[in-house]
Tab-separated table of C-alpha atoms in Angstrom:
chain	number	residue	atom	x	y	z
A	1	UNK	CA	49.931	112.192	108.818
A	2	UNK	CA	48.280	115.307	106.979
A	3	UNK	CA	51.133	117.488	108.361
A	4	UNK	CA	52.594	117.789	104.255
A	5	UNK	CA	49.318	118.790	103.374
A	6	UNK	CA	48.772	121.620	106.124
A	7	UNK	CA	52.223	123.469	104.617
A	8	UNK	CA	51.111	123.050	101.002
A	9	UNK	CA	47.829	124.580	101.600
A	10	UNK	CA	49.448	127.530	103.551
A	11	UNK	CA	51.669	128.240	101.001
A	12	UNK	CA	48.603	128.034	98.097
A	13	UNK	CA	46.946	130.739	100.124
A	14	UNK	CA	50.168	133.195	100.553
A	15	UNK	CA	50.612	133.188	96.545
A	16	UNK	CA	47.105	133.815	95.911
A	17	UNK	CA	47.182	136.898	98.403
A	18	UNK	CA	46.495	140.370	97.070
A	19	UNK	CA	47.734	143.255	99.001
A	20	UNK	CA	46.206	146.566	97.691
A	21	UNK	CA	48.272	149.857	97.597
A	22	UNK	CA	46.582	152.816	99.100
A	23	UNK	CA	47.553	156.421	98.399
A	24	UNK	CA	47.081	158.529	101.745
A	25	UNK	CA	45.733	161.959	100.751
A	26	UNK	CA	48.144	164.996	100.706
A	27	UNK	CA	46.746	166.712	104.040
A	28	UNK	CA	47.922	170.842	104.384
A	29	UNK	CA	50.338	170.903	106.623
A	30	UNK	CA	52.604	173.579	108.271
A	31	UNK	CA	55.966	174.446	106.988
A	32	UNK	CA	58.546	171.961	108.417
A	33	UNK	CA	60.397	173.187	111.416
A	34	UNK	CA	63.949	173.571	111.038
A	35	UNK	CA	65.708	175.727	114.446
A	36	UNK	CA	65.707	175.044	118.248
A	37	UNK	CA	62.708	174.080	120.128
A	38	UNK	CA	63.235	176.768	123.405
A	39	UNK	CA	59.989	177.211	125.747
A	40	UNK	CA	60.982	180.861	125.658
A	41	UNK	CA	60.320	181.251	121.868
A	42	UNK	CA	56.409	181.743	122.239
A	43	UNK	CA	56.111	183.180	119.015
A	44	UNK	CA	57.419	179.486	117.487
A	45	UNK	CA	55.270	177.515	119.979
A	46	UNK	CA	51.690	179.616	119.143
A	47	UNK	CA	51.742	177.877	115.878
A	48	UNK	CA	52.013	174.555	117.351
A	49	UNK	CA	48.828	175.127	119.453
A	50	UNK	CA	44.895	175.586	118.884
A	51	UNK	CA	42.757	178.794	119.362
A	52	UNK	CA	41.399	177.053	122.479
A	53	UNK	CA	45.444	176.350	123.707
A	54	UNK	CA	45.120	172.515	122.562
A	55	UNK	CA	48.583	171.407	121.566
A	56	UNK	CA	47.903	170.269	117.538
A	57	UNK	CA	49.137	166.472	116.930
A	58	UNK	CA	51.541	165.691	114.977
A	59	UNK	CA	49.781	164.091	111.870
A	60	UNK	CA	48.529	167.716	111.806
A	61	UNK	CA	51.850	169.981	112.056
A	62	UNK	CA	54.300	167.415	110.310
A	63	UNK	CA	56.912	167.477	113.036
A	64	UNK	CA	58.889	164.000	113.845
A	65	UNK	CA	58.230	162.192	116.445
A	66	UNK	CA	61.442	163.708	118.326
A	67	UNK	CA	60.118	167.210	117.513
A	68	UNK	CA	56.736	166.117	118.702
A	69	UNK	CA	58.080	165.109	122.030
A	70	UNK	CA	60.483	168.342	122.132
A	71	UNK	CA	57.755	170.739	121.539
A	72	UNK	CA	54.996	169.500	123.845
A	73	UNK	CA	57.295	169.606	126.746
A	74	UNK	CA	58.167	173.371	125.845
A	75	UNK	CA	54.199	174.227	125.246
A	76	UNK	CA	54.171	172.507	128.810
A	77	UNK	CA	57.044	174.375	130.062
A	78	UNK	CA	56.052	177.824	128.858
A	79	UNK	CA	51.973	176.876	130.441
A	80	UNK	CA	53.347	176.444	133.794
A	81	UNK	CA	55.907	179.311	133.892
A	82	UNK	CA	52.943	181.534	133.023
A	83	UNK	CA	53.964	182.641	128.804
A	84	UNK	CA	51.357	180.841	127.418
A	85	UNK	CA	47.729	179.946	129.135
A	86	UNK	CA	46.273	177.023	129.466
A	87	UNK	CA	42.928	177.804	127.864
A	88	UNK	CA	41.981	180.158	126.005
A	89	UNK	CA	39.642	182.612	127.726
A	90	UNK	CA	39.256	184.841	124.669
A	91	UNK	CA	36.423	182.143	122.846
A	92	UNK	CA	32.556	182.605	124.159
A	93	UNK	CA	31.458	179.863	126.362
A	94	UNK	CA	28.860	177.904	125.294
C-alpha cells in the first residue's frame, strides 16, 4: 500500500509552503464613535450617510460590526419617521 507515502508527501508540501504577509493600506477614516446610537440624533447619523442618502459601509466609517448594525437600523428608523430622506433631491439628475 502507498498510503505511507501519500502522508509523507503531504507533509513535504506543508513545510515548503510560503505564506506572504500583506500590509493593508491605512484608508482615512472617520473619527471612532464613542456615545449612543438614537435615530433622533440626526446630526450623528448625517455623517454616517452619503450626499445622495446612501448609508456609507463600514470598511469606510470604521464602526464595529455591532455599531454597523445599530446605526443602519437608526438611519432606517429616522427615513421612515420622516428626519432624514431617502434620497437626496438636492443633486442634479442626470
Amino acid at each position: 500500500m502507498t498510503f505511507s507515502n501519500r502522508i509523507s508527501k503531504n507533509k513535504t508540501l506543508q513545510s515548503q509552503r510560503i505564506i506572504p504577509i500583506i500590509q493593508r493600506k491605512s484608508q482615512s477614516k472617520l473619527i471612532p464613535f464613542q456615545g449612543t446610537i438614537d435615530y433622533k440624533n440626526i446630526v450623528l447619523l448625517r455623517k454616517f450617510i452619503t450626499s445622495e442618502g446612501k448609508i456609507l459601509p463600514r470598511r469606510i466609517n470604521g464602526l464595529t460590526a455591532k455599531q454597523q448594525r445599530h446605526m443602519a437600523k437608526a438611519i432606517k428608523n429616522a427615513r421612515m419617521i420622516g428626519l432624514l430622506p431617502f434620497i437626496n433631491k438636492s443633486q442634479p439628475s442626470q
